[in-house]
Amino acid sequence: MSDWSLWLEATGALAGAGGVGYARARAPRVYWSTVGLPLTWGRFAWSYRSTMDVCGLTVQPTGLRAFMTRNLARREVRPVAPKVRRIRPTSTGLRVTLRLPAGLEPVDVAVSSERLRHAFGVQSVTVAETKPGYVELRMTGYDVLRRVRLPRKARPRELVVPVALREDGTVFERDYRKMPHALTLGANSSGKSMYQRNLVMGLAKLPVGLVGIDCKRGVEHSRYLPRLSALATDPDMAGRLIDALVLEMSERFDLLALHGVSDLWDLPEKLRPVPLIVLVDEVAELFFVTSKKEEAARDRTVMQLVRLGQMARAVGIYLEVCGQRFGSDLGRGATALRAQLTGRVVHRVNDKQTAEMGLGDIAPEAVVSATSIRVDRPGVAVAGDTSGGWSRIRTPETTPAQAAAVCREYAHLTPELPFLASFRPPVAVPPMPTTPPSVPQP
């Protein structure tokens, strides 16, 4: 073989290696589909039984099975591993359905997920119980949270809003029918506002009413004005707005009683009031007072908010509460309100106590994950609910201008709600740019 041929082959090999490296760094989906998936599938098939044995995910066979194996099959009796029922590749990983033998539980597999991740050489392994006796290993081949892009088919519908991407490649959705109220915590620059922007952008496209409570003079929610039915910008206005919502809640309960139903969605569509989403930014501002005479008004506002959390779900009023910290140290009523917020999303926090406030009472094992979020990864959070399940998520990067543009585009969906008319400030129209006078040329 000539030197020229050797040079061409070496150049081609280097170009191929460079292309694979580039795809792995810049196009991970392409790399996974062409290189990562075949390698991982082969590694899984080759090492599955030994891996299960080393991870302690095997059980001793029954007496009958051991007798049949020893005397009829003439083979050595070995521990029984979960039986692989199905292997399904995805664009981000590999999903394997396992049938658990008697003596193994889903929690046993979940405890070994970190060891399985290293054994199969994947980014992460999560375990989900699909039905009694069956679990699904959801293996992710690469870091899907590095660059987040929601699938095109992930669109808002009814009261379901796709907000973020889970680390297993599935879409995290905010479903107000399943989790009517939620709490979002996070330090400054953790991505909490970005999460709220994505949520508002999805809600703006739905036929719902949006109510904003932003006691920081409306600096966050004012850009959503074209799509808001009401906005409170200080604690006094927030108190009056919450009183109006409680009165509306009472009237809606009267409507349910009149028609003999117990839920807003059981009413005929033509009689059904519009659902309301109450967005509370920096909830601690509702608790802080500067003088003794303000405490009575503060306590009333908080108790009214607790009433909404306890009863408003049935009449289609939902709470979305955000803050940096949320615990008993805020004052009277804080713990009672937090107990009503079933959905929890915790971004990067400054101390472990804050993570425990958000997740400690529903998913204690998720607290460690929340405290390990890196500073250079804004938008990464841990999402949990009262079922005990939790997952790491990340919201797509969204600018305030993008959220404002969506609110303007769907401003025609803003419902006319007379009881909130006094709380809706006029939408400012941006001034037309003026043309500077022309300067005559010398």
Tab-separated table of C-alpha atoms in Angstrom:
chain	number	residue	atom	x	y	z
A	1	MET	CA	0.000	0.000	0.000
A	2	SER	CA	1.392	3.411	-0.983
A	3	ASP	CA	2.120	6.234	1.399
A	4	TRP	CA	-0.613	8.246	-0.332
A	5	SER	CA	-3.245	5.591	0.506
A	6	LEU	CA	-2.095	5.410	4.108
A	7	TRP	CA	-2.300	9.177	4.374
A	8	LEU	CA	-5.855	9.176	2.979
A	9	GLU	CA	-6.948	6.461	5.409
A	10	ALA	CA	-5.407	8.260	8.364
A	11	THR	CA	-7.053	11.528	7.299
A	12	GLY	CA	-10.415	9.810	6.920
A	13	ALA	CA	-10.104	8.189	10.354
A	14	LEU	CA	-9.211	11.503	11.966
A	15	ALA	CA	-12.073	13.256	10.174
A	16	GLY	CA	-14.491	10.551	11.312
A	17	ALA	CA	-13.289	10.771	14.909
A	18	GLY	CA	-13.562	14.551	14.782
A	19	GLY	CA	-17.082	14.307	13.389
A	20	VAL	CA	-18.121	11.928	16.151
A	21	GLY	CA	-16.606	14.219	18.788
A	22	TYR	CA	-18.343	17.249	17.301
A	23	ALA	CA	-21.680	15.435	17.185
A	24	ARG	CA	-21.296	14.335	20.794
A	25	ALA	CA	-20.654	17.909	21.938
A	26	ARG	CA	-22.916	19.907	19.624
A	27	ALA	CA	-25.543	17.411	18.422
A	28	PRO	CA	-26.018	14.886	21.248
A	29	ARG	CA	-29.249	13.506	19.816
A	30	VAL	CA	-27.508	12.631	16.562
A	31	TYR	CA	-24.582	11.093	18.420
A	32	TRP	CA	-26.876	9.056	20.622
A	33	SER	CA	-28.932	7.719	17.705
A	34	THR	CA	-25.900	6.737	15.616
A	35	VAL	CA	-23.238	5.750	18.144
A	36	GLY	CA	-24.414	5.863	21.748
A	37	LEU	CA	-27.576	3.775	21.377
A	38	PRO	CA	-25.950	0.726	19.689
A	39	LEU	CA	-23.069	0.748	22.185
A	40	THR	CA	-25.348	1.058	25.209
A	41	TRP	CA	-27.742	-1.608	23.930
A	42	GLY	CA	-24.857	-4.018	23.381
A	43	ARG	CA	-23.344	-3.245	26.768
A	44	PHE	CA	-26.706	-3.793	28.440
A	45	ALA	CA	-27.295	-7.134	26.705
A	46	TRP	CA	-23.757	-8.368	27.406
A	47	SER	CA	-23.535	-7.432	31.080
A	48	TYR	CA	-27.166	-7.513	32.222
A	49	ARG	CA	-27.149	-10.699	34.283
A	50	SER	CA	-23.810	-10.065	35.962
A	51	THR	CA	-24.809	-6.473	36.716
A	52	MET	CA	-28.061	-7.551	38.356
A	53	ASP	CA	-26.139	-10.075	40.427
A	54	VAL	CA	-23.502	-7.579	41.582
A	55	CYS	CA	-26.162	-4.954	42.410
A	56	GLY	CA	-28.049	-7.433	44.579
A	57	LEU	CA	-31.083	-7.503	42.290
A	58	THR	CA	-31.384	-11.288	42.146
A	59	VAL	CA	-33.244	-13.795	44.302
A	60	GLN	CA	-32.792	-17.489	44.968
A	61	PRO	CA	-34.965	-19.700	42.737
A	62	THR	CA	-37.873	-21.647	44.138
A	63	GLY	CA	-37.322	-25.267	45.128
A	64	LEU	CA	-39.159	-26.597	42.072
A	65	ARG	CA	-37.207	-24.391	39.704
A	66	ALA	CA	-33.911	-25.367	41.300
A	67	PHE	CA	-34.841	-29.087	41.040
A	68	MET	CA	-35.801	-28.761	37.351
A	69	THR	CA	-32.616	-26.850	36.535
A	70	ARG	CA	-30.355	-29.273	38.379
A	71	ASN	CA	-31.909	-32.562	37.290
A	72	LEU	CA	-33.515	-31.950	33.905
A	73	ALA	CA	-31.575	-29.086	32.356
A	74	ARG	CA	-28.333	-30.316	33.929
A	75	ARG	CA	-27.245	-26.765	34.592
A	76	GLU	CA	-25.892	-24.951	37.583
A	77	VAL	CA	-28.579	-23.362	39.739
A	78	ARG	CA	-28.096	-19.598	39.625
A	79	PRO	CA	-29.949	-16.711	41.267
A	80	VAL	CA	-32.914	-15.377	39.307
A	81	ALA	CA	-32.658	-11.850	37.866
A	82	PRO	CA	-35.603	-9.691	36.724
A	83	LYS	CA	-36.749	-10.862	33.319
A	84	VAL	CA	-36.398	-8.372	30.450
A	85	ARG	CA	-39.810	-8.039	28.812
A	86	ARG	CA	-39.259	-5.127	26.472
A	87	ILE	CA	-36.483	-2.859	25.228
A	88	ARG	CA	-37.526	0.373	23.568
A	89	PRO	CA	-35.049	2.945	22.226
A	90	THR	CA	-35.916	6.641	22.376
A	91	SER	CA	-34.345	9.787	20.985
A	92	THR	CA	-32.722	10.468	24.366
A	93	GLY	CA	-32.122	7.049	25.901
A	94	LEU	CA	-33.307	3.500	26.366
A	95	ARG	CA	-36.339	2.143	28.195
A	96	VAL	CA	-36.334	-1.395	29.530
A	97	THR	CA	-39.371	-3.103	31.056
A	98	LEU	CA	-38.517	-5.687	33.726
A	99	ARG	CA	-40.676	-8.369	35.314
A	100	LEU	CA	-39.655	-8.612	38.951
A	101	PRO	CA	-39.304	-12.067	40.493
A	102	ALA	CA	-40.971	-12.816	43.827
A	103	GLY	CA	-38.930	-11.231	46.590
A	104	LEU	CA	-37.924	-8.055	44.739
A	105	GLU	CA	-39.738	-4.733	45.000
A	106	PRO	CA	-39.542	-1.609	42.828
A	107	VAL	CA	-37.806	0.230	45.666
A	108	ASP	CA	-34.977	-2.331	45.536
A	109	VAL	CA	-34.315	-1.422	41.912
A	110	ALA	CA	-34.665	2.304	42.603
A	111	VAL	CA	-32.047	2.130	45.368
A	112	SER	CA	-29.582	0.616	42.878
A	113	SER	CA	-30.251	3.175	40.122
A	114	GLU	CA	-26.911	4.940	40.639
A	115	ARG	CA	-24.993	1.669	40.387
A	116	LEU	CA	-26.934	0.723	37.262
A	117	ARG	CA	-26.075	4.101	35.740
A	118	HIS	CA	-22.365	3.442	36.070
A	119	ALA	CA	-22.645	-0.197	35.026
A	120	PHE	CA	-24.456	0.599	31.757
A	121	GLY	CA	-22.516	3.817	31.079
A	122	VAL	CA	-25.471	6.189	30.760
A	123	GLN	CA	-26.178	9.681	32.046
A	124	SER	CA	-28.968	8.702	34.449
A	125	VAL	CA	-31.299	5.850	35.356
A	126	THR	CA	-34.738	6.390	36.854
A	127	VAL	CA	-37.120	3.641	37.903
A	128	ALA	CA	-40.892	3.799	37.411
A	129	GLU	CA	-43.444	1.184	38.430
A	130	THR	CA	-45.727	0.600	35.436
A	131	LYS	CA	-47.988	-2.034	37.020
A	132	PRO	CA	-47.758	-4.547	39.879
A	133	GLY	CA	-44.677	-6.684	39.388
A	134	TYR	CA	-43.265	-4.581	36.528
A	135	VAL	CA	-40.841	-1.664	36.508
A	136	GLU	CA	-39.356	0.407	33.716
A	137	LEU	CA	-35.712	1.449	33.650
A	138	ARG	CA	-35.597	4.844	31.961
A	139	MET	CA	-31.993	5.306	30.912
A	140	THR	CA	-30.868	8.655	29.531
A	141	GLY	CA	-27.907	8.500	27.199
A	142	TYR	CA	-26.692	12.088	27.554
A	143	ASP	CA	-27.302	15.223	29.580
A	144	VAL	CA	-30.648	16.387	28.187
A	145	LEU	CA	-30.684	19.315	30.645
A	146	ARG	CA	-27.614	20.899	29.087
A	147	ARG	CA	-29.570	22.516	26.240
A	148	VAL	CA	-33.298	22.372	26.824
A	149	ARG	CA	-35.713	22.413	23.908
A	150	LEU	CA	-39.258	21.234	24.414
A	151	PRO	CA	-40.649	18.917	21.723
A	152	ARG	CA	-42.882	20.589	19.151
A	153	LYS	CA	-45.817	18.424	20.172
A	154	ALA	CA	-45.606	19.774	23.743
A	155	ARG	CA	-48.348	22.400	23.558
A	156	PRO	CA	-50.701	23.852	26.191
A	157	ARG	CA	-54.106	22.168	26.332
A	158	GLU	CA	-57.075	22.494	28.661
A	159	LEU	CA	-55.369	23.232	32.005
A	160	VAL	CA	-52.103	21.442	31.230
A	161	VAL	CA	-49.021	23.555	30.478
A	162	PRO	CA	-45.657	22.043	29.418
A	163	VAL	CA	-43.073	24.007	31.380
A	164	ALA	CA	-39.783	22.104	31.481
A	165	LEU	CA	-37.887	18.978	30.521
A	166	ARG	CA	-37.112	16.163	32.940
A	167	GLU	CA	-33.680	14.574	33.078
A	168	ASP	CA	-35.120	11.386	31.559
A	169	GLY	CA	-36.167	13.299	28.433
A	170	THR	CA	-39.900	13.478	29.193
A	171	VAL	CA	-41.836	16.741	29.418
A	172	PHE	CA	-42.692	18.164	32.824
A	173	GLU	CA	-46.225	19.543	32.693
A	174	ARG	CA	-48.076	21.756	35.139
A	175	ASP	CA	-51.520	20.144	35.374
A	176	TYR	CA	-53.907	22.293	37.390
A	177	ARG	CA	-56.599	19.617	37.494
A	178	LYS	CA	-54.214	17.162	39.186
A	179	MET	CA	-52.219	19.670	41.272
A	180	PRO	CA	-54.376	22.746	41.753
A	181	HIS	CA	-51.910	24.733	43.862
A	182	ALA	CA	-48.114	24.829	43.735
A	183	LEU	CA	-45.108	26.439	45.427
A	184	THR	CA	-41.933	27.459	43.583
A	185	LEU	CA	-38.811	28.307	45.589
A	186	GLY	CA	-35.386	29.515	44.519
A	187	ALA	CA	-32.627	31.977	45.254
A	188	ASN	CA	-31.825	35.008	43.118
A	189	SER	CA	-30.595	34.087	39.611
A	190	SER	CA	-31.647	30.457	40.108
A	191	GLY	CA	-34.133	30.455	37.215
A	192	LYS	CA	-37.303	30.915	39.274
A	193	SER	CA	-38.451	33.860	37.169
A	194	MET	CA	-37.650	31.945	33.989
A	195	TYR	CA	-39.863	29.094	35.187
A	196	GLN	CA	-42.681	31.560	35.788
A	197	ARG	CA	-42.210	33.103	32.334
A	198	ASN	CA	-42.571	29.724	30.656
A	199	LEU	CA	-45.645	29.057	32.740
A	200	VAL	CA	-47.240	32.396	31.854
A	201	MET	CA	-46.443	31.915	28.163
A	202	GLY	CA	-48.336	28.630	28.224
A	203	LEU	CA	-51.251	29.928	30.284
A	204	ALA	CA	-51.603	32.984	28.032
A	205	LYS	CA	-52.638	30.670	25.184
A	206	LEU	CA	-55.466	29.093	27.192
A	207	PRO	CA	-58.966	30.453	27.896
A	208	VAL	CA	-58.245	31.256	31.538
A	209	GLY	CA	-58.045	34.384	33.633
A	210	LEU	CA	-54.648	35.390	35.022
A	211	VAL	CA	-54.422	37.336	38.273
A	212	GLY	CA	-51.062	38.772	39.303
A	213	ILE	CA	-49.898	39.653	42.825
A	214	ASP	CA	-46.463	41.272	42.683
A	215	CYS	CA	-45.729	43.411	45.717
A	216	LYS	CA	-42.391	44.538	44.256
A	217	ARG	CA	-44.307	47.334	42.539
A	218	GLY	CA	-45.144	44.982	39.690
A	219	VAL	CA	-41.641	44.811	38.247
A	220	GLU	CA	-42.101	41.155	37.254
A	221	HIS	CA	-45.779	40.969	36.342
A	222	SER	CA	-46.191	44.351	34.678
A	223	ARG	CA	-44.870	42.959	31.391
A	224	TYR	CA	-47.784	40.489	31.389
A	225	LEU	CA	-50.409	43.251	31.661
A	226	PRO	CA	-52.040	42.674	28.244
A	227	ARG	CA	-53.006	39.171	29.401
A	228	LEU	CA	-53.732	39.879	33.095
A	229	SER	CA	-57.252	40.341	34.412
A	230	ALA	CA	-55.930	42.009	37.582
A	231	LEU	CA	-52.617	43.079	39.089
A	232	ALA	CA	-51.821	44.039	42.695
A	233	THR	CA	-48.525	45.845	43.190
A	234	ASP	CA	-48.423	46.425	46.973
A	235	PRO	CA	-49.598	44.529	50.083
A	236	ASP	CA	-52.638	46.767	50.634
A	237	MET	CA	-53.909	46.233	47.080
A	238	ALA	CA	-53.077	42.541	47.348
A	239	GLY	CA	-55.264	42.245	50.436
A	240	ARG	CA	-58.217	43.848	48.665
A	241	LEU	CA	-57.673	41.682	45.579
A	242	ILE	CA	-57.580	38.495	47.660
A	243	ASP	CA	-60.795	39.591	49.418
A	244	ALA	CA	-62.423	39.971	45.995
A	245	LEU	CA	-61.266	36.480	45.018
A	246	VAL	CA	-62.685	34.998	48.233
A	247	LEU	CA	-66.025	36.714	47.526
A	248	GLU	CA	-65.965	35.321	43.980
A	249	MET	CA	-65.215	31.882	45.428
A	250	SER	CA	-68.305	32.115	47.647
A	251	GLU	CA	-70.497	33.103	44.697
A	252	ARG	CA	-69.176	30.189	42.666
A	253	PHE	CA	-69.989	27.808	45.504
A	254	ASP	CA	-73.541	29.194	45.480
A	255	LEU	CA	-73.672	28.382	41.760
A	256	LEU	CA	-72.503	24.808	42.392
A	257	ALA	CA	-75.094	24.366	45.137
A	258	LEU	CA	-77.829	25.723	42.869
A	259	HIS	CA	-77.102	23.053	40.232
A	260	GLY	CA	-76.416	20.253	42.698
A	261	VAL	CA	-72.777	19.615	41.742
A	262	SER	CA	-69.573	19.663	43.774
A	263	ASP	CA	-67.046	20.696	41.145
A	264	LEU	CA	-66.776	23.484	38.578
A	265	TRP	CA	-66.183	20.980	35.770
A	266	ASP	CA	-69.495	19.249	36.455
A	267	LEU	CA	-71.400	22.368	35.389
A	268	PRO	CA	-72.679	22.740	31.823
A	269	GLU	CA	-70.098	24.518	29.706
A	270	LYS	CA	-72.329	27.543	29.076
A	271	LEU	CA	-72.729	28.085	32.839
A	272	ARG	CA	-69.132	27.351	33.806
A	273	PRO	CA	-67.156	30.363	35.104
A	274	VAL	CA	-63.729	30.928	33.632
A	275	PRO	CA	-60.867	29.269	35.557
A	276	LEU	CA	-58.582	31.703	37.387
A	277	ILE	CA	-54.846	31.283	37.956
A	278	VAL	CA	-53.511	33.468	40.778
A	279	LEU	CA	-49.783	34.172	40.320
A	280	VAL	CA	-48.131	35.304	43.566
A	281	ASP	CA	-44.559	36.542	43.150
A	282	GLU	CA	-42.321	36.789	46.238
A	283	VAL	CA	-44.948	35.651	48.720
A	284	ALA	CA	-42.846	36.812	51.693
A	285	GLU	CA	-43.850	40.408	50.913
A	286	LEU	CA	-47.387	39.536	52.007
A	287	PHE	CA	-46.107	38.540	55.460
A	288	PHE	CA	-43.720	41.364	56.269
A	289	VAL	CA	-44.955	44.369	58.258
A	290	THR	CA	-43.134	47.477	59.430
A	291	SER	CA	-45.416	48.477	62.323
A	292	LYS	CA	-47.764	46.928	64.855
A	293	LYS	CA	-50.870	48.450	63.275
A	294	GLU	CA	-50.204	46.602	60.003
A	295	GLU	CA	-50.330	43.153	61.622
A	296	ALA	CA	-54.125	42.868	61.592
A	297	ALA	CA	-54.293	43.578	57.841
A	298	ARG	CA	-51.424	41.147	57.244
A	299	ASP	CA	-53.120	38.376	59.208
A	300	ARG	CA	-56.379	38.881	57.330
A	301	THR	CA	-54.654	38.729	53.943
A	302	VAL	CA	-52.790	35.558	54.829
A	303	MET	CA	-55.878	33.847	56.261
A	304	GLN	CA	-57.893	34.733	53.169
A	305	LEU	CA	-55.136	33.272	51.019
A	306	VAL	CA	-55.231	30.101	53.135
A	307	ARG	CA	-58.990	29.895	52.535
A	308	LEU	CA	-58.380	30.030	48.798
A	309	GLY	CA	-55.844	27.244	49.136
A	310	GLN	CA	-58.261	25.084	51.137
A	311	MET	CA	-61.425	25.454	49.066
A	312	ALA	CA	-60.882	27.290	45.775
A	313	ARG	CA	-59.855	24.222	43.753
A	314	ALA	CA	-63.453	23.052	43.473
A	315	VAL	CA	-64.535	26.353	41.901
A	316	GLY	CA	-61.649	26.680	39.449
A	317	ILE	CA	-59.366	29.125	41.288
A	318	TYR	CA	-55.762	27.941	41.448
A	319	LEU	CA	-52.715	29.313	43.281
A	320	GLU	CA	-49.191	29.564	41.872
A	321	VAL	CA	-46.977	30.860	44.688
A	322	CYS	CA	-43.300	31.842	44.264
A	323	GLY	CA	-40.681	32.951	46.737
A	324	GLN	CA	-37.098	32.680	47.933
A	325	ARG	CA	-38.006	31.181	51.317
A	326	PHE	CA	-41.265	29.901	52.707
A	327	GLY	CA	-41.448	28.589	56.243
A	328	SER	CA	-42.889	29.187	59.688
A	329	ASP	CA	-40.373	31.986	60.246
A	330	LEU	CA	-42.418	34.175	57.881
A	331	GLY	CA	-45.186	34.409	60.430
A	332	ARG	CA	-48.659	33.218	61.276
A	333	GLY	CA	-50.378	31.226	58.544
A	334	ALA	CA	-47.282	30.373	56.507
A	335	THR	CA	-47.268	26.686	57.436
A	336	ALA	CA	-51.022	26.378	56.891
A	337	LEU	CA	-50.702	27.893	53.431
A	338	ARG	CA	-47.731	25.724	52.465
A	339	ALA	CA	-49.699	22.613	53.413
A	340	GLN	CA	-52.248	23.439	50.704
A	341	LEU	CA	-49.630	23.800	47.951
A	342	THR	CA	-49.368	20.228	46.670
A	343	GLY	CA	-46.981	20.855	43.787
A	344	ARG	CA	-43.406	21.812	44.682
A	345	VAL	CA	-40.588	23.106	42.471
A	346	VAL	CA	-37.304	23.983	44.200
A	347	HIS	CA	-34.511	25.701	42.263
A	348	ARG	CA	-31.017	26.367	43.573
A	349	VAL	CA	-31.255	27.608	47.153
A	350	ASN	CA	-28.800	29.238	49.530
A	351	ASP	CA	-29.303	26.882	52.450
A	352	LYS	CA	-30.514	23.367	53.170
A	353	GLN	CA	-33.368	24.618	55.340
A	354	THR	CA	-35.050	26.254	52.336
A	355	ALA	CA	-34.882	22.999	50.374
A	356	GLU	CA	-36.400	21.191	53.337
A	357	MET	CA	-39.215	23.761	53.446
A	358	GLY	CA	-40.165	22.886	49.891
A	359	LEU	CA	-39.439	19.173	49.700
A	360	GLY	CA	-38.810	17.835	53.201
A	361	ASP	CA	-42.479	17.133	53.947
A	362	ILE	CA	-43.281	15.406	50.625
A	363	ALA	CA	-40.037	13.876	49.275
A	364	PRO	CA	-37.227	13.986	51.857
A	365	GLU	CA	-34.771	12.141	49.597
A	366	ALA	CA	-35.046	14.954	47.039
A	367	VAL	CA	-33.545	17.530	49.418
A	368	VAL	CA	-29.983	16.384	48.674
A	369	SER	CA	-30.590	16.734	44.936
A	370	ALA	CA	-31.958	20.261	45.383
A	371	THR	CA	-28.935	21.394	47.403
A	372	SER	CA	-26.505	20.084	44.759
A	373	ILE	CA	-27.776	22.214	41.848
A	374	ARG	CA	-24.866	24.054	40.246
A	375	VAL	CA	-24.727	27.846	40.112
A	376	ASP	CA	-23.940	27.835	36.372
A	377	ARG	CA	-27.147	25.949	35.568
A	378	PRO	CA	-30.020	28.441	35.991
A	379	GLY	CA	-33.417	26.879	35.428
A	380	VAL	CA	-32.494	23.488	36.900
A	381	ALA	CA	-34.879	22.494	39.694
A	382	VAL	CA	-36.303	19.546	41.576
A	383	ALA	CA	-40.035	19.003	41.099
A	384	GLY	CA	-42.035	16.904	43.537
A	385	ASP	CA	-45.581	16.273	44.678
A	386	THR	CA	-47.397	14.753	47.623
A	387	SER	CA	-47.206	11.273	46.074
A	388	GLY	CA	-43.518	11.195	47.006
A	389	GLY	CA	-42.308	11.188	43.422
A	390	TRP	CA	-39.729	13.738	42.279
A	391	SER	CA	-37.466	14.494	39.331
A	392	ARG	CA	-34.875	17.008	38.170
A	393	ILE	CA	-36.152	19.411	35.543
A	394	ARG	CA	-34.935	22.430	33.605
A	395	THR	CA	-36.928	25.158	31.882
A	396	PRO	CA	-35.965	26.459	28.434
A	397	GLU	CA	-34.208	29.803	28.457
A	398	THR	CA	-36.823	32.499	27.944
A	399	THR	CA	-36.353	36.256	27.938
A	400	PRO	CA	-38.802	38.771	29.422
A	401	ALA	CA	-39.342	40.184	25.933
A	402	GLN	CA	-40.482	36.780	24.639
A	403	ALA	CA	-42.983	36.382	27.477
A	404	ALA	CA	-44.296	39.918	26.941
A	405	ALA	CA	-44.700	39.291	23.201
A	406	VAL	CA	-46.790	36.168	23.818
A	407	CYS	CA	-49.006	38.063	26.278
A	408	ARG	CA	-49.609	40.777	23.693
A	409	GLU	CA	-50.342	38.224	20.979
A	410	TYR	CA	-53.005	36.475	23.061
A	411	ALA	CA	-54.421	39.558	24.769
A	412	HIS	CA	-57.773	38.885	23.063
A	413	LEU	CA	-58.208	35.827	25.312
A	414	THR	CA	-58.280	37.962	28.465
A	415	PRO	CA	-61.767	37.458	29.944
A	416	GLU	CA	-63.931	40.360	31.031
A	417	LEU	CA	-64.386	39.938	34.786
A	418	PRO	CA	-66.361	42.835	36.303
A	419	PHE	CA	-65.380	41.996	39.891
A	420	LEU	CA	-61.712	42.503	38.937
A	421	ALA	CA	-62.163	45.606	36.786
A	422	SER	CA	-60.874	47.977	39.460
A	423	PHE	CA	-57.656	45.955	39.789
A	424	ARG	CA	-56.713	46.014	36.129
A	425	PRO	CA	-54.474	48.969	35.316
A	426	PRO	CA	-54.571	50.359	31.799
A	427	VAL	CA	-52.148	48.705	29.409
A	428	ALA	CA	-49.486	51.180	28.439
A	429	VAL	CA	-49.028	51.671	24.726
A	430	PRO	CA	-45.377	52.113	23.796
A	431	PRO	CA	-44.744	55.555	22.306
A	432	MET	CA	-44.099	55.810	18.618
A	433	PRO	CA	-40.465	56.513	17.808
A	434	THR	CA	-39.878	60.085	16.809
A	435	THR	CA	-37.799	60.947	13.785
A	436	PRO	CA	-35.013	63.337	14.669
A	437	PRO	CA	-35.036	66.525	12.633
A	438	SER	CA	-32.803	66.402	9.631
A	439	VAL	CA	-29.667	68.431	9.801
A	440	PRO	CA	-29.002	70.432	6.641
A	441	GLN	CA	-25.795	69.488	4.945
A	442	PRO	CA	-23.261	72.254	4.554
